[in-house]
Amino acid sequence: MTQPFLSIQGIRKTYGQVTAVKNVSLDVAKGEFMTFLGPSGSGKSTTLYILAGFQDPTDGDILLNGQSLLSTPSHKRNIGMVFQRYTLFPHLTVGENVAFPLRIRRIGQAEITERVKKALKLVRLEGFEDRKPALMSGGQQQRVALARALVYNPPVLLMDEPLSALDKKLREEIQFEIRRIHQETGVTILYVTHDQEEALRLSDRIAVFSQGEIDQIGTGQELYANPATHFVAGFIGDSNFINAEVLSSADGKAKLALPGGTVIDGVPMHAGKAGGKSASLLLRPERLSLSGMQVANGLAVTINDITFLGNNIEVSTQTGNGESLSVRLPFGHEAISSISRGDQAWLSFEPKSTHAFA
Amino acid sequence: MLLDFDKLGGLKPFLIGLTALVCLFLILPIVFIAALSFGSSQWLIFPPPSWTFKWYQMLFADPRWLWSALTSLKIAAIVTVLSVILGFLAALGLNRGSFAGREALRALFLTPMILPVVVLAVALYALFLQLGLAGTTVGFIIAHLLIALPFSIISIGNALEGFDKSIEDAAILCGASPWEARIRVTVPAVSHGIFAAAIFSFLASWDEVVLAIFMASPTLQTLPVKIWATLRQDLTPVIAAASTILIAFTILLMVLAALFRKGRKA
Amino acid sequence: MVLSATTDGGERKIRRNGSFGYVVPALLLIAFFFIIPVLMLLMRSVLEPTPGLQNYQELLGSTTYLRVFLNTFTVAGLVTVVAVVIGFPVAWLLAIMPDKWSRLVMAIIVLSMWTNLLARTYAWMVLLQRTGVVNKMLMSLGIIDKPLALVNNLVGVTIGMTYIMLPFVILPLIGILKAIDPAILRAAALCGANKRQCFTRVLLPLSLPGIASGALMVFVMSLGYYVTPALLGGTSNMMLAELVAQFVQSLVNWGMGGAAALVLLLVTMVLYAIQLKFLNPNRAR
C-alpha cells in the first residue's frame, strides 16, 4: 500500500452531550473528486470544517501526505475553500479579492497581476477585476470565490454546498464549470452537498453520511447498484421499500416471503442479524415490470394512479396490505394500454437485482 | 475565525479581560453610591466606618426633596401621555402619508434629540421669559415634551413599520369606522412600540437636567434640579441616598421592560 | 357592489390626503417652541446690544474664548478616542459570545446608561475626589505618593464623559459586528491570513464605517455636553455649553449667549450632515 494523499482517521466530534461526528475514516487519492453526501446534521459539514481547521476534532487525526494537519492553524494549512454563503470581502474589488491570498504570501505585484488574471480566466470572469462583489450575481460571486480559493494552488479544495443559494438552472451551469475546472487543474476536491443529483454528476467517489458516520463510500454506480445500507438505498436513486419475512439466509443471500405469500430466493441480504425475522426489500421503480395478467412469483397490486412524465410513465400501485409501490415504465410500454385506475396488476422483478436490509 | 468565539485563541482572554474591566468600570460607581448611602461618614469615606440609615432619614425629613420628586413625577406623567399621543399621530402621518417633504419633516421632528440641549434650553428660556412661562409647570411640560417626542416618534414609527396596514383595512371592510379600526386593531398591534415610547418619554422627562435648570424657579423644582442645586454646595451623602432610590427605580423599570418583552414572546 | 367599491376608494383617498393632519399637532409644537425660539436667539446674537457681528468677532477673536473652544474639542476628541478604543473590543466580544453571558453584560451597560445622569456624575465626583476611592487605591498600590487632582479639571471631565459615552459606542457597534458574516473571516484565514492580518485587512475595514459613525456621534454629543463638565470640570476649564449657560444665567448677555449657541449649533449640524451623507452604515455596506 502506498501512503494515501489525504487520510481522515477515526474523526469524532462531540459538543457536550451531542455527537456531531461519530467515527469517520476515509482516504482520498490525489486529484480525486470526493463528495460528502448526506442530509443536514449528518456530520458532513462538520468533517469538512475539521479539515479546514475551523473546529478541532474530539478524537482522530487527519494526514495530508502522511503529515498530521491538526496542529497547523487554518491560515497555515494552505487549503482552499468555497463556502455556502458568499464570502467575498465586500470592501475589496474582485481583483483584490483574488489577489488577497497572494498579497498575504508577499508575492510580487507583477506575478500577482498575472496570476489573478489567470485565475479569473479559469472561472470565465476575465476583465471583472475592478468590479465590487456587491454588484455581481450570486453565481458570479461564487466563481470569484472559486478563483480566490485556487489562485494559490492549494493541494486540496474544500467546497461546502457552494451552489445551494443558486437557482436550479444556474446550479447546473456552474456544476459543469466545476467539473471542467477540476479536470483542468487536477486539484483534489472535497465537496459537501445534500443533493444526490449534484453528487452523482460531479464526483469520482461519494461518501454517504448518515447520523455522524459514513454508511458507504463508492462511485455513484456502486452506490446505486449495491447499496450497503437501507439509508444509502433510500438516498441514492428512487426507491420503494416493502416489508418481507426472512425465511432463511445464508452466504449473504436470503429467501423471503412477500406479503400475499409470494416467495423469492437469492436476494442479496445486508447487515443481516442471524435469525432476523423481518426485512425491508428495496425495489427500484425502474426495475419493476408490470403486467395486467397474473405472472408466476409476481406481486399482486392495485393500480392507484398513472402519471405521464414525458419520457416515462409513473404508475402508483398498492399491495394487498396497503404498502405503496411506484413503478416507472418507458413511454409506450405495452402494459399501459391494458390497465387503468383501480385494476388488479402483477409486478415482477429479478430477485438478484434487489436488496434486502434487516 | 475572528468572529468564532471558540477559535479566538489568545485573543479570547484579552477580550474577556477587557470586557470584565469595562463592566466593573460601568457598575462600580453605581455600587459605590448605593454602599455610601448607608455609610456613616459625612465625607464619604470608603469603606464606611459604620452603617446607618440617617441619610435616608434626612432625605425624607426634608419636605423639599419629597416635593421636588412629586413635581418630577407629575411633569413626567403628563409629558408621557402627551408624548405618546402626539408621537402616535405624527408617526401615523409619517408612516402613511404620501405628502411632499415627509423625510424632511421626520428629520425635523428628530432634531431636538440631537441638538445640544443647552442651545434649546437657552432659546426656550428667552421665549418663556417673554411669554411668562418661565418657572411654570406648563413651561416645564413644553420643554420636556420637545425632547421626549422624538423617542415616541421613533419607537411607534418602528412598530408601525412592522404592522401590515391591510389588517386595518380589513377591519374597515368588516364595518368598523376608520378611527374604530385604528383604536381596536392598530393600537393593540403596535402596543409594544407605545410601551417603549411611554418608558423612554417618562425617562427623558424624569432624568432631564439642563432644560430643568433653566425652567426652574425657587418654588418649582424637579428632583434633578434639587440634586443639582445641592451638588453645587457640597457632596452630602443625602445625595447618595437620593441617587440610590433613583437607581432602584431604574432597575425596577428595566425589570418591568424585560418582563413585558418576555410576556410578548410567550 | 359598485357603491361599496366607490366608498372604499373614497375612504382611501381621504385618508391619504388627510394623513398630513396627523403630523400637525407635533409640527405646531416644534414650530412654536423649537424653530421660533432658536431663530429668535440667533436674531438676538446679531442685534444685541447693537446690530452687527461684534458678538461673533469677540467670541472668535479673544484668547479666553478660544481656550474654551480648545477645551471643548480636546475633551470631546479624547472622550471619543478612548470610548472607541475601549468600546470596540467589548462590542466585538458581545457580538460573538454565548447569549447567556452577553445578556449579563448588556444588562450592566443598560443599567449604567439608564441611571440618572446626576447620580452617575455625583458618583464620579465622590470617587475621584482627593480623599476618594480611586486616589486611595492608587496610593495603597504604591503607584502615587500623594493624591492626584482628578476632579475640577479636564481629567475628571474626560473620565466622567467616557463613562457616559461608552454605551453609545458599544451598542451600535454590536449590531455592525453581528452583521458581518463569520464565514468571511474564516475565508480570510484559509486564504492564509493570520489573526493580525484578518483583523487589519478584513474585520477592521468592514467595521470602519460603523466605527466612524459611532465616533462622530459621540464626538458631537460630547461637544454640547453641559452637566458633566459643569460638575466635574473646574471653572478655569470651561467648555462651550457651560459658556453659553454662563452668558445667559450669570452675565445676562443674550447677544454673546446667542452667538456662542449658534457656533455650537452650527458645528453640531455640520458634523451631523457629514454623518448622514458619508458615514451612514446602511449605505456604506
CSV table of N, CA and C in Angstrom, one decimal, chain A residues 49 52 54 74-75 79-81 83 85-91 100-101 103-106 148 152, chain C residues 181-198 201-203 205-206 285:
chain,number,residue,atom,x,y,z
A,49,TYR,N,-15.3,21.1,8.1
A,49,TYR,CA,-14.8,22.2,9.0
A,49,TYR,C,-13.6,21.8,9.8
A,52,ALA,N,-10.7,22.0,7.5
A,52,ALA,CA,-10.3,23.4,7.3
A,52,ALA,C,-9.7,24.0,8.5
A,54,PHE,N,-11.5,24.9,11.3
A,54,PHE,CA,-12.4,25.8,12.0
A,54,PHE,C,-12.9,25.2,13.3
A,74,SER,N,-5.5,27.1,10.7
A,74,SER,CA,-6.2,27.3,9.4
A,74,SER,C,-5.3,28.0,8.4
A,75,HIS,N,-4.8,29.2,8.9
A,75,HIS,CA,-4.1,30.1,7.9
A,75,HIS,C,-2.8,29.5,7.4
A,79,ILE,N,-5.0,25.3,2.4
A,79,ILE,CA,-6.2,24.7,1.8
A,79,ILE,C,-7.1,25.7,1.2
A,80,GLY,N,-7.7,25.4,0.1
A,80,GLY,CA,-8.7,26.3,-0.5
A,80,GLY,C,-10.1,26.0,-0.1
A,81,MET,N,-10.9,27.0,0.0
A,81,MET,CA,-12.3,26.6,0.3
A,81,MET,C,-13.3,27.6,-0.3
A,83,PHE,N,-17.4,28.6,0.2
A,83,PHE,CA,-18.4,28.4,1.2
A,83,PHE,C,-19.8,28.4,0.7
A,85,ARG,N,-22.2,30.3,1.9
A,85,ARG,CA,-22.6,31.7,1.8
A,85,ARG,C,-21.6,32.5,1.0
A,86,TYR,N,-21.9,33.6,0.5
A,86,TYR,CA,-21.0,34.4,-0.3
A,86,TYR,C,-20.0,35.1,0.7
A,87,THR,N,-18.7,34.7,0.5
A,87,THR,CA,-17.7,35.2,1.4
A,87,THR,C,-16.7,36.1,0.8
A,88,LEU,N,-17.0,36.7,-0.3
A,88,LEU,CA,-16.0,37.7,-0.9
A,88,LEU,C,-15.9,38.8,0.1
A,89,PHE,N,-14.7,39.5,0.2
A,89,PHE,CA,-14.6,40.6,1.1
A,89,PHE,C,-15.3,41.8,0.4
A,90,PRO,N,-16.3,42.3,1.1
A,90,PRO,CA,-17.2,43.3,0.4
A,90,PRO,C,-16.5,44.6,0.1
A,91,HIS,N,-15.4,44.9,0.9
A,91,HIS,CA,-14.7,46.2,0.7
A,91,HIS,C,-13.6,46.1,-0.3
A,100,PHE,N,-5.9,38.6,-2.7
A,100,PHE,CA,-5.7,38.6,-1.3
A,100,PHE,C,-4.8,37.5,-0.8
A,101,PRO,N,-5.0,36.2,-1.1
A,101,PRO,CA,-4.1,35.2,-0.6
A,101,PRO,C,-2.7,35.4,-1.1
A,103,ARG,N,-1.2,38.4,-1.8
A,103,ARG,CA,-0.6,39.5,-1.0
A,103,ARG,C,-0.2,39.1,0.4
A,104,ILE,N,-1.1,38.2,1.0
A,104,ILE,CA,-0.7,37.7,2.3
A,104,ILE,C,0.6,36.9,2.2
A,105,ARG,N,0.8,36.2,1.0
A,105,ARG,CA,2.0,35.4,0.8
A,105,ARG,C,3.2,36.3,0.3
A,106,ARG,N,3.0,37.6,0.3
A,106,ARG,CA,4.0,38.6,-0.1
A,106,ARG,C,4.6,38.2,-1.5
A,148,ARG,N,-10.5,32.7,-6.0
A,148,ARG,CA,-9.7,33.1,-4.9
A,148,ARG,C,-9.1,31.9,-4.2
A,152,TYR,N,-3.8,30.3,-5.2
A,152,TYR,CA,-2.5,30.0,-4.5
A,152,TYR,C,-2.2,28.5,-4.7
C,181,ASP,N,-20.6,38.5,8.4
C,181,ASP,CA,-20.7,37.0,8.3
C,181,ASP,C,-19.3,36.4,8.8
C,182,PRO,N,-19.4,35.6,9.9
C,182,PRO,CA,-18.1,35.0,10.4
C,182,PRO,C,-17.4,34.2,9.3
C,183,ALA,N,-18.2,33.7,8.3
C,183,ALA,CA,-17.6,32.9,7.2
C,183,ALA,C,-16.6,33.7,6.4
C,184,ILE,N,-16.8,35.0,6.4
C,184,ILE,CA,-15.8,35.9,5.6
C,184,ILE,C,-14.5,35.9,6.3
C,185,LEU,N,-14.5,35.9,7.7
C,185,LEU,CA,-13.3,35.8,8.4
C,185,LEU,C,-12.6,34.4,8.3
C,186,ARG,N,-13.5,33.4,8.2
C,186,ARG,CA,-12.9,32.0,8.0
C,186,ARG,C,-12.3,31.9,6.7
C,187,ALA,N,-12.9,32.5,5.7
C,187,ALA,CA,-12.3,32.5,4.3
C,187,ALA,C,-11.0,33.2,4.3
C,188,ALA,N,-10.9,34.4,5.0
C,188,ALA,CA,-9.7,35.1,5.1
C,188,ALA,C,-8.6,34.2,5.7
C,189,ALA,N,-8.9,33.5,6.8
C,189,ALA,CA,-8.0,32.6,7.5
C,189,ALA,C,-7.5,31.5,6.5
C,190,LEU,N,-8.4,30.9,5.8
C,190,LEU,CA,-8.0,29.9,4.9
C,190,LEU,C,-7.1,30.4,3.7
C,191,CYS,N,-7.3,31.7,3.4
C,191,CYS,CA,-6.5,32.3,2.3
C,191,CYS,C,-5.1,32.6,2.9
C,192,GLY,N,-4.9,32.3,4.1
C,192,GLY,CA,-3.5,32.4,4.7
C,192,GLY,C,-3.3,33.5,5.6
C,193,ALA,N,-4.3,34.3,5.9
C,193,ALA,CA,-4.2,35.5,6.7
C,193,ALA,C,-4.1,35.1,8.2
C,194,ASN,N,-3.1,35.5,9.0
C,194,ASN,CA,-3.1,35.2,10.4
C,194,ASN,C,-4.0,36.2,11.1
C,195,LYS,N,-4.1,36.0,12.4
C,195,LYS,CA,-5.1,36.8,13.2
C,195,LYS,C,-4.9,38.3,13.0
C,196,ARG,N,-3.7,38.8,13.0
C,196,ARG,CA,-3.4,40.2,12.9
C,196,ARG,C,-3.9,40.7,11.5
C,197,GLN,N,-3.5,39.9,10.4
C,197,GLN,CA,-3.9,40.2,9.1
C,197,GLN,C,-5.4,40.2,8.9
C,198,CYS,N,-6.0,39.2,9.5
C,198,CYS,CA,-7.5,39.1,9.4
C,198,CYS,C,-8.1,40.3,10.0
C,201,ARG,N,-6.9,43.6,7.8
C,201,ARG,CA,-7.3,43.7,6.4
C,201,ARG,C,-8.7,43.4,6.1
C,202,VAL,N,-9.4,42.7,7.1
C,202,VAL,CA,-10.8,42.3,6.9
C,202,VAL,C,-11.7,42.9,7.9
C,203,LEU,N,-11.5,42.5,9.2
C,203,LEU,CA,-12.5,42.9,10.2
C,203,LEU,C,-12.6,44.4,10.4
C,205,PRO,N,-11.5,47.0,8.4
C,205,PRO,CA,-12.1,47.7,7.2
C,205,PRO,C,-13.6,47.5,7.1
C,206,LEU,N,-14.1,46.3,7.5
C,206,LEU,CA,-15.5,46.1,7.4
C,206,LEU,C,-16.3,46.8,8.5
C,285,ARG,N,-22.3,49.8,3.4
C,285,ARG,CA,-22.1,48.4,3.2
C,285,ARG,C,-22.7,47.8,2.0
